Coordinates of C-alpha atoms and ligand atoms in Angstrom, one line a residue:
X1 CA -112.3 198.3 13.5
X2 CA -112.2 194.7 14.5
X3 CA -113.5 192.1 12.3
X4 CA -117.5 193.3 13.5
X5 CA -118.1 189.4 14.2
X6 CA -119.0 189.4 18.3
X7 CA -120.3 186.6 20.8
X8 CA -122.1 187.8 23.4
X9 CA -122.9 186.3 27.2
X10 CA -125.7 186.6 28.8
X11 CA -125.8 186.2 32.7
X12 CA -129.5 186.7 32.4
X13 CA -129.9 184.4 30.4
X14 CA -127.9 182.3 32.4
X15 CA -129.6 182.4 35.9
X16 CA -133.1 182.4 34.2
X17 CA -131.7 178.3 33.0
X18 CA -129.7 177.7 36.5
X19 CA -133.2 178.6 38.0
X20 CA -135.2 177.0 35.4
X21 CA -133.7 173.1 36.3
X22 CA -133.9 173.6 40.2
X23 CA -137.4 174.3 39.3
X24 CA -137.1 170.8 37.6
X25 CA -135.3 169.2 40.8
X26 CA -135.7 171.1 43.6
X27 CA -135.0 168.6 46.6
X28 CA -131.5 168.3 45.2
X29 CA -128.3 169.9 44.7
X30 CA -127.9 171.4 41.1
X31 CA -123.9 171.2 39.8
X32 CA -123.2 174.1 36.9
X33 CA -121.5 171.8 34.2
X34 CA -119.2 174.2 33.0
X35 CA -116.7 171.6 31.8
X36 CA -115.0 172.6 28.1
X37 CA -114.7 175.7 29.1
X38 CA -118.8 176.4 30.3
X39 CA -119.3 174.6 26.4
X40 CA -117.5 177.5 25.0
X41 CA -118.9 180.5 26.5
X42 CA -116.1 180.4 29.4
X43 CA -116.2 180.0 33.0
X44 CA -114.8 183.1 34.2
X45 CA -117.1 184.7 31.7
X46 CA -120.2 182.6 33.5
X47 CA -118.7 182.5 36.7
X48 CA -120.8 185.4 38.9
X49 CA -124.6 183.6 36.8
X50 CA -124.0 180.4 37.3
X51 CA -122.0 181.6 41.2
X52 CA -125.5 180.2 43.4
X53 CA -125.2 176.8 41.8
X54 CA -124.7 173.5 45.0
X55 CA -121.3 173.1 42.4
X56 CA -119.1 172.9 39.7
X57 CA -119.0 169.5 37.6
X58 CA -116.2 169.7 34.6
X59 CA -113.4 167.4 33.7
X60 CA -110.1 169.3 33.1
X61 CA -108.1 169.7 36.2
X62 CA -106.2 173.6 34.9
X63 CA -110.9 174.2 34.6
X64 CA -110.5 173.4 38.2
X65 CA -107.9 175.8 39.5
X66 CA -109.4 178.4 37.3
X67 CA -112.7 177.7 39.3
X68 CA -110.9 177.4 42.6
X69 CA -108.7 181.1 41.0
X70 CA -111.9 182.7 41.3
X71 CA -112.8 181.9 44.7
X72 CA -115.4 179.5 44.7
X73 CA -114.9 177.8 47.9
X74 CA -117.6 175.3 47.0
X75 CA -117.8 171.8 45.8
X76 CA -116.3 171.2 42.1
X77 CA -116.4 167.4 40.8
X78 CA -114.3 166.4 38.7
X79 CA -116.3 164.2 36.2
X80 CA -113.5 161.7 35.1
X81 CA -111.4 161.7 38.2
X82 CA -108.0 162.3 38.0
X83 CA -106.1 161.1 34.8
X84 CA -102.5 159.7 36.3
X85 CA -101.4 159.5 39.7
X86 CA -100.0 163.4 40.4
X87 CA -103.9 164.3 39.7
X88 CA -104.2 163.4 43.0
X89 CA -102.4 165.5 45.0
X90 CA -104.2 168.7 43.2
X91 CA -107.4 167.4 44.9
X92 CA -106.1 167.2 47.8
X93 CA -104.9 170.3 47.8
X94 CA -107.7 172.3 45.9
X95 CA -110.3 170.0 47.9
X96 CA -111.5 168.5 44.7
X97 CA -114.8 165.7 44.3
X98 CA -113.1 162.9 42.1
X99 CA -115.2 160.4 39.6
X100 CA -114.0 157.1 40.3
X101 CA -114.6 154.8 37.4
X102 CA -111.9 152.4 37.0
X103 CA -109.8 150.4 38.8
X104 CA -106.8 152.3 38.1
X105 CA -108.0 155.3 39.3
X106 CA -108.7 153.3 43.3
X107 CA -105.0 152.0 42.4
X108 CA -103.9 155.0 42.4
X109 CA -106.0 156.7 45.2
X110 CA -104.6 153.4 47.9
X111 CA -101.2 154.8 47.0
X112 CA -101.7 159.0 47.6
X113 CA -100.8 160.2 50.5
X114 CA -102.6 162.4 52.1
X115 CA -104.0 164.7 55.5
X116 CA -106.9 165.3 54.1
X117 CA -109.4 162.1 53.0
X118 CA -111.4 163.0 49.7
X119 CA -114.6 162.4 48.2
X120 CA -115.6 160.4 46.1
X121 CA -118.2 159.9 43.2
X122 CA -117.9 156.1 41.8
X123 CA -119.6 155.0 39.0
X124 CA -121.6 152.4 38.1
X125 CA -121.3 152.1 34.0
X126 CA -125.1 150.7 34.0
X127 CA -125.6 150.3 30.7
X128 CA -123.3 153.8 28.0
X129 CA -120.0 151.2 28.5
X130 CA -118.1 154.4 27.8
X131 CA -116.9 154.7 32.1
X132 CA -117.9 153.2 35.3
X133 CA -117.8 149.3 36.6
X134 CA -119.6 146.7 35.9
X135 CA -122.5 145.9 38.5
X136 CA -120.9 143.1 39.1
X137 CA -117.1 144.7 39.7
X138 CA -119.5 148.0 41.6
X139 CA -119.6 147.1 45.0
X140 CA -116.2 145.3 45.2
X141 CA -115.5 149.2 44.7
X142 CA -117.3 150.1 46.8
X143 CA -115.7 148.1 49.4
X144 CA -112.2 149.3 48.5
X145 CA -113.0 152.5 48.4
X146 CA -114.5 152.2 52.0
X147 CA -111.3 150.6 53.3
X148 CA -108.9 153.5 52.0
X149 CA -107.8 156.3 55.1
X150 CA -107.6 158.5 51.9
X151 CA -111.6 158.0 51.4
X152 CA -113.6 160.6 52.8
X153 CA -117.0 159.6 51.7
X154 CA -118.0 157.6 48.5
X155 CA -121.6 158.7 46.8
X156 CA -123.0 157.0 43.0
X157 CA -122.9 157.9 40.1
X158 CA -124.4 156.5 37.1
X159 CA -124.4 159.1 33.4
X160 CA -127.8 158.2 30.9
X161 CA -127.2 157.2 26.8
X162 CA -130.4 158.4 26.0
X163 CA -131.6 160.2 28.0
X164 CA -132.9 162.5 25.3
X165 CA -134.2 159.8 23.3
X166 CA -137.1 157.1 22.8
X167 CA -135.3 154.6 24.8
X168 CA -135.2 156.7 27.8
X169 CA -134.0 155.9 31.2
X170 CA -135.9 152.8 32.7
X171 CA -133.0 150.9 32.2
X172 CA -130.4 152.3 33.0
X173 CA -132.6 153.9 36.3
X174 CA -133.7 150.1 37.2
X175 CA -129.4 148.8 36.9
X176 CA -128.9 152.0 38.8
X177 CA -130.7 151.2 41.8
X178 CA -130.6 146.8 42.0
X179 CA -126.4 147.4 42.2
X180 CA -126.5 150.3 44.7
X181 CA -130.1 149.3 46.6
X182 CA -127.9 148.7 49.9
X183 CA -125.0 151.7 49.7
X184 CA -124.9 154.2 52.1
X185 CA -124.2 157.3 50.0
X186 CA -125.3 160.7 47.8
X187 CA -126.6 159.7 44.1
X188 CA -126.3 162.0 40.9
X189 CA -128.0 160.4 38.1
X190 CA -128.7 163.3 35.8
X191 CA -128.2 165.2 33.2
X192 CA -130.4 168.1 30.7
X193 CA -132.1 165.8 29.0
X194 CA -133.4 163.6 32.5
X195 CA -133.9 166.2 34.7
X196 CA -136.2 168.3 31.8
X197 CA -138.1 165.0 30.5
X198 CA -138.1 163.2 34.3
X199 CA -137.3 165.6 36.8
X200 CA -139.9 168.1 39.7
X201 CA -142.4 170.1 36.5
X202 CA -141.1 167.9 33.5
X203 CA -143.4 169.4 30.7
X204 CA -147.1 168.5 31.0
X205 CA -148.2 169.1 27.3
X206 CA -148.2 167.6 23.8
X207 CA -147.3 164.4 22.7
X208 CA -144.6 162.4 24.6
X209 CA -145.0 164.0 27.6
X210 CA -142.9 162.3 30.1
X211 CA -143.8 159.7 33.1
X212 CA -145.2 161.0 35.5
X213 CA -143.3 159.2 38.6
X214 CA -139.4 161.5 39.8
X215 CA -136.1 160.9 39.9
X216 CA -134.8 161.6 42.4
X217 CA -131.4 162.1 43.5
X218 CA -128.9 164.1 45.0
X219 CA -127.8 165.9 43.0
X220 CA -128.2 167.4 39.4
X221 CA -125.8 167.7 36.5
X222 CA -126.9 170.5 34.4
X223 CA -125.1 171.5 31.6
X224 CA -126.5 171.8 27.9
X225 CA -130.1 173.3 29.8
X226 CA -127.8 176.5 31.7
X227 CA -126.9 177.3 28.6
X228 CA -130.1 177.9 27.1
X229 CA -130.8 175.3 24.5
X230 CA -133.3 172.5 24.1
X231 CA -130.9 168.9 25.5
X232 CA -133.7 166.7 23.1
X233 CA -133.9 169.2 20.1
X234 CA -135.3 169.1 17.0
X235 CA -138.2 166.9 19.6
X236 CA -138.8 169.8 22.2
X237 CA -137.4 173.9 21.3
X238 CA -135.6 175.5 24.2
X239 CA -139.1 177.6 24.3
X240 CA -140.9 174.8 24.9
X241 CA -138.6 174.2 27.6
X242 CA -139.1 177.9 28.8
X243 CA -134.8 178.1 28.5
X244 CA -133.3 181.3 27.3
X245 CA -129.9 181.3 24.8
X246 CA -126.5 182.4 26.4
X247 CA -125.0 183.0 23.6
X248 CA -125.2 184.8 20.6
X249 CA -123.2 185.0 17.6
X250 CA -123.3 188.3 15.7
X251 CA -121.9 189.8 13.1
X252 CA -122.5 192.4 9.5
X253 CA -122.7 192.7 6.4
X254 CA -119.4 193.5 4.7
X255 CA -120.1 193.7 1.0
X256 CA -123.9 193.0 -0.8
X257 CA -124.0 191.2 -4.2
X258 CA -126.3 191.5 -6.8
X259 CA -126.9 188.3 -8.9
X260 CA -128.1 187.8 -12.1
X261 CA -130.8 184.4 -13.8
X262 CA -127.5 181.6 -13.6
X263 CA -124.8 183.7 -11.6
X264 CA -123.1 181.1 -9.4
X265 CA -121.9 182.0 -5.2
X266 CA -118.3 181.2 -3.4
X267 CA -116.1 178.2 -4.0
X268 CA -117.4 175.1 -6.0
X269 CA -120.4 177.0 -7.3
X270 CA -123.0 175.2 -5.8
X271 CA -125.7 177.8 -4.9
X272 CA -127.5 179.0 -8.3
X273 CA -129.4 181.9 -8.7
X274 CA -133.3 181.9 -10.8
X275 CA -133.4 185.0 -11.8
X276 CA -132.4 188.6 -10.4
X277 CA -132.0 188.8 -6.5
X278 CA -129.0 190.1 -3.6
X279 CA -127.0 188.4 -1.9
X280 CA -125.7 189.8 1.5
X281 CA -121.8 188.2 2.4
X282 CA -121.2 188.3 6.6
X283 CA -117.6 188.6 8.6
X284 CA -118.0 184.7 9.5
X285 CA -116.8 182.0 8.8
X286 CA -115.2 178.8 9.4
X287 CA -112.5 180.1 11.8
X288 CA -115.0 181.6 13.9
X289 CA -116.6 178.0 14.6
X290 CA -119.4 178.7 12.2
X291 CA -119.8 175.5 10.6
X292 CA -118.4 174.3 7.0
X293 CA -121.1 171.5 6.4
X294 CA -124.2 174.1 7.5
X295 CA -126.1 173.7 3.6
X296 CA -127.3 176.1 1.4
X297 CA -130.9 176.6 3.4
X298 CA -129.3 176.7 7.1
X299 CA -131.3 179.9 8.9
X300 CA -129.8 182.9 9.5
X301 CA -131.2 186.7 11.0
X302 CA -130.2 189.9 8.5
X303 CA -131.6 192.6 10.3
X304 CA -134.0 190.4 12.5
X305 CA -135.2 188.5 10.0
X306 CA -134.6 185.2 9.5
X307 CA -133.9 183.9 6.1
X308 CA -130.9 181.3 4.6
X309 CA -127.5 180.5 3.7
X310 CA -126.9 180.3 0.6
X311 CA -123.7 178.1 -1.6
X312 CA -120.4 177.0 0.5
X313 CA -119.3 178.3 4.3
X314 CA -116.5 179.6 3.8
X315 CA -112.6 180.3 6.2
X316 CA -113.7 184.3 6.7
X317 CA -117.3 183.7 5.1
X318 CA -120.6 182.9 4.3
X319 CA -123.3 184.4 1.7
X320 CA -127.0 184.5 2.4
X321 CA -129.7 184.8 0.7
X322 CA -131.1 189.2 1.4
X323 CA -134.7 187.8 -1.1
X324 CA -136.5 187.5 2.6
X325 CA -135.5 190.8 3.3
X326 CA -136.5 192.4 -0.1
X327 CA -139.5 191.4 -0.2
X328 CA -140.4 192.5 2.7
X329 CA -139.7 196.4 2.3
X330 CA -136.3 196.3 5.3
X331 CA -133.7 198.3 4.1
X332 CA -130.1 196.3 4.5
X333 CA -126.7 197.1 3.4
X334 CA -123.5 196.7 4.6
X335 CA -123.2 196.9 8.2
X336 CA -126.3 194.9 8.8
X337 CA -126.8 193.1 12.0
X338 CA -126.0 189.3 11.0
X339 CA -126.6 186.7 14.1
X340 CA -125.9 183.2 12.6
X341 CA -128.0 182.2 16.4
X342 CA -129.0 183.7 19.6
X343 CA -130.6 187.3 20.2
X344 CA -130.9 190.0 17.3
X345 CA -131.2 193.6 18.3
X346 CA -135.3 193.6 18.0
X347 CA -135.0 190.1 19.8
X348 CA -136.4 187.5 16.6
X349 CA -134.1 184.8 18.5
X350 CA -132.8 181.9 16.2
X351 CA -132.3 179.0 18.5
X352 CA -128.6 177.8 18.0
X353 CA -130.4 174.1 18.4
X354 CA -131.9 174.8 14.5
X355 CA -128.6 175.6 12.9
X356 CA -126.9 172.5 14.7
X357 CA -130.1 170.1 13.2
X358 CA -129.2 172.6 10.0
X359 CA -125.3 171.9 9.5
X360 CA -126.1 167.5 10.9
X361 CA -125.1 168.7 14.8
X362 CA -125.6 169.2 17.9
X363 CA -125.7 172.6 19.7
X364 CA -123.1 171.7 21.5
X365 CA -120.5 170.8 19.6
X366 CA -121.1 174.7 17.6
X367 CA -121.3 176.3 21.3
X368 CA -117.9 174.4 22.5
X369 CA -116.1 175.5 18.6
X370 CA -116.7 179.3 18.6
X371 CA -112.9 179.9 17.6
X372 CA -111.1 182.1 20.1
X373 CA -110.0 184.8 17.0
X374 CA -113.5 186.0 18.1
X375 CA -114.1 188.2 21.1
X376 CA -116.9 187.5 23.4
X377 CA -118.7 190.4 25.6
X378 CA -120.6 189.8 28.1
X379 CA -124.6 191.4 27.7
X380 CA -125.2 194.3 30.7
Ligands
LIG401 C1 -121.6 166.4 30.0 C2 -121.5 165.5 31.1 C3 -123.7 166.1 31.4 C4 -123.9 167.3 30.8 O1 -124.7 167.1 30.7 P1 -125.8 167.6 28.9 O2 -126.2 167.0 28.9 O3 -124.7 168.7 29.3 O4 -126.9 168.3 30.6 C5 -123.8 165.2 32.6 N1 -122.6 163.9 33.2 C6 -121.3 164.2 32.6 C7 -120.8 163.2 33.5 C8 -121.2 164.8 31.4 O5 -119.9 164.1 31.3

């Protein structure tokens, strides 16, 4: 028997979430962002559920090759463009569209020999100060690209720094509009947070409801929402946005300990029992990608019942409080199902966003960090 830890990918949830992002931008085409091996879900494993997307966006050239190997003939966009001149040969051969964010990338294109001119996405640095041409350099970059025989079509792109937070996107939208005002070409601006919060069908309830003006664009870039996590957690939950978990990380209890008052648990004895209580030992640790910094209190489901991690996360095990189950009279013991995040057999849901928040990180990091030793399956 292998260790009972297992990651299950839910294709129906991926399909549902992709449609949900489409509903937010009914006039735009949708890039399914599948960088980082589809946010840890697996490019090959998610491909079928995501193939109704209009294109796949990623940043690793090897991942672009994997998408083409799946016989995807539609658009593929390299979100960071090429890293060295010879990468352009692969772009020509596999018809990859690529971001151009710095003058070196234009130099490389100008020296590139190709039969087929490329489609490029010229990136504006509208305030994030990571990638892109500054507003003052943008037009010159566009003109340079426009003069190159290697370039067939130029689209315009920017990325938001605060789409999920209180600062919002208005200042960057204004910078983008000013810098691109009379330039032709398709536009792409939105990540998941901007799409959900400022798209066509934003959530219309609760405090801080999004502005009613909608953001128009030709392409939107849907990442984390596709995988069923709320980009603006804890302001909103995945359920608020109508998103469903696309991954369940589950395992089982492999031991149970009966503690007495004063007994401690795990490395560093960071948890002390106040009275008699049962503790479950779960086959899941930081070597599986579970966050080592998840403190006592981090939520977990045992036999579909919500309880908490107690004591320190170790390499191969975590320890969980069974008192809530015992109080409810829910039977559990060695072999009982444990859900670290996702959906239990009973249908109970533990959003990855809540586990991430407890551990001081975001869902993106947890989903991407599921370790290679964890076996994956797809739910039927
Ligand atoms: C990762 C990425 C996205 C997707 O972001 P989400 O927050 O996951 O939706 C969009 N655009 C760019 C340029 C990215 O790198």
